[in-house]
Short mmCIF file of C-alpha atoms in Angstrom, two decimals:
data_model
loop_
_atom_site.label_atom_id
_atom_site.label_comp_id
_atom_site.label_asym_id
_atom_site.label_seq_id
_atom_site.Cartn_x
_atom_site.Cartn_y
_atom_site.Cartn_z
CA MET K 1 11.02 51.88 38.85
CA ASN K 2 14.03 53.69 37.62
CA PRO K 3 16.13 55.21 40.25
CA ILE K 4 16.04 58.99 40.58
CA SER K 5 18.41 60.55 38.11
CA ASP K 6 20.48 63.65 38.90
CA LYS K 7 20.28 64.69 35.29
CA ALA K 8 18.03 67.47 34.04
CA PRO K 9 14.56 66.24 33.06
CA ALA K 10 13.89 65.53 29.46
CA LEU K 11 12.15 68.12 27.35
CA GLY K 12 8.98 66.13 27.31
CA SER K 13 8.69 66.38 31.08
CA LEU K 14 8.26 70.22 30.84
CA SER K 15 4.71 69.60 29.79
CA VAL K 16 3.95 68.91 33.40
CA LEU K 17 5.08 72.40 34.37
CA LEU K 18 3.31 74.37 31.66
CA PRO K 19 -0.07 74.51 33.42
CA LEU K 20 1.62 76.07 36.44
CA VAL K 21 3.38 78.72 34.35
CA ALA K 22 0.21 79.64 32.54
CA GLN K 23 -1.64 80.43 35.74
CA SER K 24 -2.31 84.15 36.52
CA PRO K 25 -0.03 85.72 39.12
CA ARG K 26 -1.47 85.99 42.60
CA PRO K 27 -2.97 89.45 43.19
CA PRO K 28 -1.16 91.73 45.71
CA PRO K 29 -2.59 92.04 49.23
CA SER K 30 -5.57 94.34 49.47
CA PHE K 31 -3.80 96.74 51.86
CA LEU K 32 -1.30 97.61 49.11
CA SER K 33 -3.95 98.56 46.59
CA TYR K 34 -4.38 102.34 46.02
CA ASN K 35 -6.31 103.96 43.25
CA PRO K 36 -5.93 107.75 43.81
CA THR K 37 -8.53 110.10 42.46
CA VAL K 38 -7.88 113.58 41.07
CA ASP K 39 -9.11 115.12 44.34
CA ASP K 40 -6.68 112.96 46.29
CA ASP K 41 -3.82 114.09 44.08
CA LEU K 42 -4.76 117.74 44.56
CA LYS K 43 -4.99 117.28 48.31
CA LEU K 44 -1.53 115.70 48.44
CA LEU K 45 -0.11 118.49 46.31
CA GLY K 46 -1.71 121.06 48.59
CA LEU K 47 -0.32 119.42 51.71
CA GLY K 48 3.13 119.25 50.15
CA ALA K 49 3.02 122.90 49.13
CA ALA K 50 1.84 123.96 52.60
CA LYS K 51 4.65 121.97 54.22
CA ALA K 52 7.21 123.49 51.87
CA LEU K 53 5.85 126.97 52.61
CA ASP K 54 6.10 126.35 56.37
CA ILE K 55 9.72 125.28 55.97
CA LEU K 56 10.53 128.39 53.91
CA ASN K 57 8.75 130.65 56.42
CA ASP K 58 10.66 129.10 59.31
CA LYS K 59 13.94 129.53 57.44
CA LEU K 60 13.13 133.15 56.60
CA LYS K 61 12.10 133.88 60.18
CA ASN K 62 15.36 132.40 61.51
CA GLU K 63 17.38 134.45 59.03
CA LEU K 64 15.54 137.64 59.99
CA GLU K 65 16.05 136.94 63.69
CA ASP K 66 19.76 136.36 63.12
CA TYR K 67 19.95 139.61 61.15
CA VAL K 68 18.27 141.62 63.93
CA LEU K 69 20.44 140.06 66.63
CA GLU K 70 23.60 140.70 64.61
CA MET K 71 22.71 144.34 63.95
CA LEU K 72 21.67 145.03 67.54
CA SER K 73 24.88 143.48 68.80
CA LYS K 74 26.59 146.35 66.95
CA ALA K 75 24.32 148.78 68.79
CA GLU K 76 25.76 147.53 72.07
CA THR K 77 29.07 149.16 71.19
CA GLU K 78 29.96 152.31 73.08
CA PRO K 79 29.39 155.29 70.76
CA ALA K 80 32.34 157.32 69.58
CA GLU K 81 30.32 160.09 68.00
CA THR K 82 28.97 163.29 69.48
CA PRO K 83 25.18 163.04 69.77
CA ALA K 84 23.36 165.04 67.13
CA GLU K 85 20.87 167.69 68.10
CA THR K 86 17.23 166.69 68.04
CA PRO K 87 14.21 169.01 67.80
CA SER K 88 12.82 169.98 71.15
CA PRO K 89 9.30 168.77 72.01
CA ILE K 90 8.69 172.31 73.32
CA ASP K 91 9.03 173.69 69.82
CA ASN K 92 7.79 170.61 67.95
CA PRO K 93 5.32 168.64 70.09
CA THR K 94 4.39 166.33 67.21
CA ASN K 95 7.95 165.16 66.66
CA ARG K 96 8.10 161.37 67.05
CA GLY K 97 10.95 158.94 67.10
CA SER K 98 13.80 161.40 66.83
CA SER K 99 17.09 159.64 67.24
CA ILE K 100 19.29 160.50 70.19
CA ASN K 101 22.34 159.66 68.16
CA PRO K 102 22.10 158.51 64.56
CA SER K 103 25.02 156.14 64.93
CA SER K 104 27.14 155.21 61.94
CA LEU K 105 27.14 151.64 63.27
CA ILE K 106 23.60 151.10 62.00
CA SER K 107 22.27 152.96 58.98
CA PRO K 108 18.78 154.51 59.02
CA GLN K 109 17.72 151.97 56.38
CA ALA K 110 18.89 149.10 58.59
CA MET K 111 17.01 150.58 61.55
CA ASP K 112 13.83 150.76 59.48
CA ARG K 113 14.23 147.12 58.49
CA ILE K 114 14.87 146.05 62.08
CA VAL K 115 11.75 147.88 63.22
CA ASP K 116 9.71 146.21 60.47
CA VAL K 117 11.03 142.76 61.41
CA LEU K 118 10.28 143.32 65.10
CA LYS K 119 6.71 144.39 64.32
CA HIS K 120 6.08 141.25 62.26
CA HIS K 121 8.02 138.89 64.53
CA PRO K 122 7.62 140.20 68.10
CA GLY K 123 8.90 136.92 69.49
CA ILE K 124 12.42 138.16 68.72
CA LEU K 125 12.12 140.40 71.79
CA ASP K 126 12.56 137.28 73.94
CA ARG K 127 16.10 136.96 72.55
CA LEU K 128 17.10 140.56 73.23
CA PRO K 129 18.84 141.67 76.47
CA LEU K 130 15.89 143.77 77.64
CA ASP K 131 16.79 143.10 81.28
CA SER K 132 20.16 144.80 80.86
CA PRO K 133 20.10 148.56 81.61
CA ARG K 134 23.45 148.95 79.86
CA SER K 135 22.19 147.34 76.64
CA LEU K 136 19.00 149.41 76.71
CA ARG K 137 20.96 152.63 77.16
CA LEU K 138 23.20 151.75 74.23
CA TYR K 139 20.11 151.02 72.13
CA ALA K 140 18.84 154.45 73.14
CA THR K 141 22.12 156.03 72.06
CA ASN K 142 22.83 154.07 68.89
CA CYS K 143 19.41 153.13 67.51
CA TRP K 144 16.69 155.20 69.15
CA PRO K 145 13.93 154.30 66.64
CA VAL K 146 14.50 150.62 67.37
CA LEU K 147 14.21 151.20 71.11
CA VAL K 148 10.96 153.14 70.59
CA ALA K 149 9.62 150.23 68.51
CA ILE K 150 10.59 147.76 71.25
CA ILE K 151 8.68 149.78 73.84
CA ASP K 152 5.69 149.98 71.48
CA ILE K 153 5.69 146.22 70.90
CA VAL K 154 6.03 145.22 74.56
CA ASP K 155 2.50 144.29 75.62
CA ASP K 156 3.12 144.71 79.36
CA PRO K 157 2.89 148.37 80.50
CA SER K 158 4.93 147.60 83.62
CA LYS K 159 7.74 146.15 81.52
CA ALA K 160 7.58 149.13 79.16
CA ASN K 161 7.87 151.49 82.14
CA ARG K 162 10.81 149.52 83.49
CA ILE K 163 12.58 149.84 80.13
CA ILE K 164 11.96 153.60 80.12
CA ARG K 165 13.30 153.92 83.68
CA ASP K 166 16.40 151.94 82.70
CA ILE K 167 17.29 154.35 79.89
CA ILE K 168 16.99 157.45 82.10
CA VAL K 169 20.49 158.61 82.97
CA GLN K 170 21.79 161.25 85.36
CA PRO K 171 22.74 163.78 84.23
CA MET K 172 21.05 164.02 80.84
CA THR K 173 22.18 166.02 77.87
CA VAL K 174 19.65 168.26 76.17
CA VAL K 175 19.55 165.77 73.30
CA GLN K 176 18.71 162.90 75.63
CA HIS K 177 16.13 164.99 77.45
CA ASN K 178 14.36 165.97 74.22
CA SER K 179 14.02 162.38 73.06
CA LEU K 180 13.00 161.09 76.48
CA ALA K 181 10.36 163.80 76.90
CA GLN K 182 8.84 162.94 73.52
CA LEU K 183 8.75 159.28 74.54
CA LEU K 184 6.87 160.21 77.73
CA PHE K 185 4.44 162.47 75.85
CA ASP K 186 3.54 159.69 73.43
CA ARG K 187 2.90 157.16 76.21
CA MET K 188 1.70 159.34 79.03
CA PRO K 189 -1.51 157.36 79.75
CA GLU K 190 0.67 154.33 80.59
CA ILE K 191 3.49 156.14 82.43
CA GLU K 192 3.75 155.11 86.09
CA PRO K 193 4.55 157.50 88.98
CA ASP K 194 7.87 155.74 89.60
CA THR K 195 8.91 156.55 86.05
CA LEU K 196 8.01 160.21 86.51
CA PHE K 197 9.89 160.32 89.84
CA LYS K 198 13.05 159.03 88.16
CA TYR K 199 12.59 161.41 85.25
CA LEU K 200 12.21 164.42 87.56
CA ASN K 201 15.29 163.41 89.56
CA ALA K 202 17.30 163.11 86.34
CA VAL K 203 16.18 166.57 85.21
CA GLU K 204 17.08 168.00 88.60
CA ALA K 205 20.53 166.40 88.49
CA SER K 206 21.07 167.78 84.99
CA CYS K 207 19.99 171.29 85.92
CA ARG K 208 22.21 171.42 89.02
CA LEU K 209 25.29 171.14 86.81
CA LEU K 210 24.34 174.28 84.89
CA SER K 211 24.54 177.86 86.09
CA GLN K 212 21.38 179.82 86.80
CA GLY K 213 20.07 181.49 83.69
CA ASN K 214 21.93 179.09 81.44
CA MET K 215 19.92 178.54 78.27
CA GLN K 216 20.14 174.75 78.53
CA GLN K 217 19.01 174.82 82.13
CA THR K 218 16.01 176.98 81.24
CA HIS K 219 15.17 174.62 78.42
CA ASN K 220 15.33 171.57 80.71
CA VAL K 221 13.10 173.21 83.32
CA ARG K 222 10.50 174.32 80.78
CA LEU K 223 10.46 170.90 79.16
CA ALA K 224 10.10 169.11 82.51
CA VAL K 225 7.19 171.37 83.46
CA LYS K 226 5.55 170.57 80.13
CA VAL K 227 5.91 166.83 80.83
CA ILE K 228 4.42 167.22 84.31
CA HIS K 229 1.48 169.23 82.96
CA SER K 230 0.82 166.45 80.47
CA ALA K 231 0.88 163.87 83.28
CA LEU K 232 -1.44 165.91 85.49
CA ARG K 233 -4.00 166.28 82.72
CA ILE K 234 -4.26 162.51 82.50
CA ASN K 235 -3.91 161.72 86.21
CA ASP K 236 -4.57 164.65 88.52
CA SER K 237 -3.89 162.47 91.59
CA LEU K 238 -0.19 162.86 90.77
CA ALA K 239 -0.46 166.34 92.26
CA ASP K 240 -0.80 164.63 95.65
CA THR K 241 1.53 161.70 94.95
CA MET K 242 4.38 163.93 93.78
CA PHE K 243 3.46 167.11 95.67
CA ILE K 244 6.67 167.46 97.69
CA GLU K 245 9.00 166.59 94.80
CA LEU K 246 7.19 168.86 92.37
CA CYS K 247 7.10 171.82 94.76
CA SER K 248 10.78 171.39 95.53
CA PHE K 249 11.66 171.33 91.84
CA CYS K 250 9.53 174.38 91.05
CA LEU K 251 10.94 176.43 93.93
CA SER K 252 14.50 175.50 92.94
CA TYR K 253 13.89 177.11 89.55
CA SER K 254 11.22 179.66 90.40
CA TRP K 255 12.96 182.25 88.23
CA VAL K 256 11.63 180.23 85.25
CA LYS K 257 8.05 181.38 84.71
CA ASP K 258 6.82 177.90 83.76
CA ALA K 259 8.08 176.44 87.06
CA LEU K 260 6.57 179.27 89.11
CA ASP K 261 3.20 178.85 87.38
CA LEU K 262 3.23 175.11 88.10
CA TYR K 263 4.03 175.77 91.76
CA ARG K 264 1.07 178.12 92.06
CA GLN K 265 -1.18 175.56 90.38
CA LEU K 266 -0.06 172.87 92.82
CA MET K 267 -0.62 175.09 95.85
CA THR K 268 -4.08 176.10 94.63
CA ALA K 269 -5.06 172.49 94.13
CA GLN K 270 -3.71 171.57 97.55
CA GLN K 271 -5.70 174.32 99.27
CA GLN K 272 -8.91 173.22 97.54
CA THR K 273 -8.55 169.74 98.99
CA LEU K 274 -8.26 171.04 102.58
#
């Protein structure tokens, strides 16, 4: 036998290999086989489109949230303007959402957009400083329609009442009183006694700074009486709960016919319960 040669095999020896080359390739493992149908392709396309839409929606939501937060951070700037007059609820009881101070920091168009975003994405409220009385009061001053929308969106009446109490200041200007009274009128069924107590105290503090017979003082008294009448129509038990405070207020301004009439109504109701 010839010893093994390190040279390449002769051409004739390739005939031994030809049968091996001619064999069919081994099929791939069964777990790699995939023959998609048209329905499968449509399903995959649908899933991909839904995923892409979710990503776009999340991106849009984040951009809208950032926009609202950026704009409302401007609203937390102390106003430099003199508050504009707002229609009185006494003369225009259907007036809704009048702005305490249409601030130049946020345009009316921007306020409308913020309100629309908040209505469609109420979760943004969790990122707003709604536990800060100072921030709420600046919202009330700089972007009143946005504050009204926030109170509307809040699904907890107690939290809504707390927000309203936080924006009540002493003393109030006539402008602030007009807007606050309209807010109370619109939500009177949900207004708590504590909120009315704070409101009445604020009115009293405002009136004490004005001389008797002053037109603004008369306006404040008449408007407060109108608010109390609205509350009593919904919850007549307030006549007992707030009896002392209401009588004191009415007697302090008995020269205003509306206050004197309310006092007489309270006394009549009290006598009927005896």
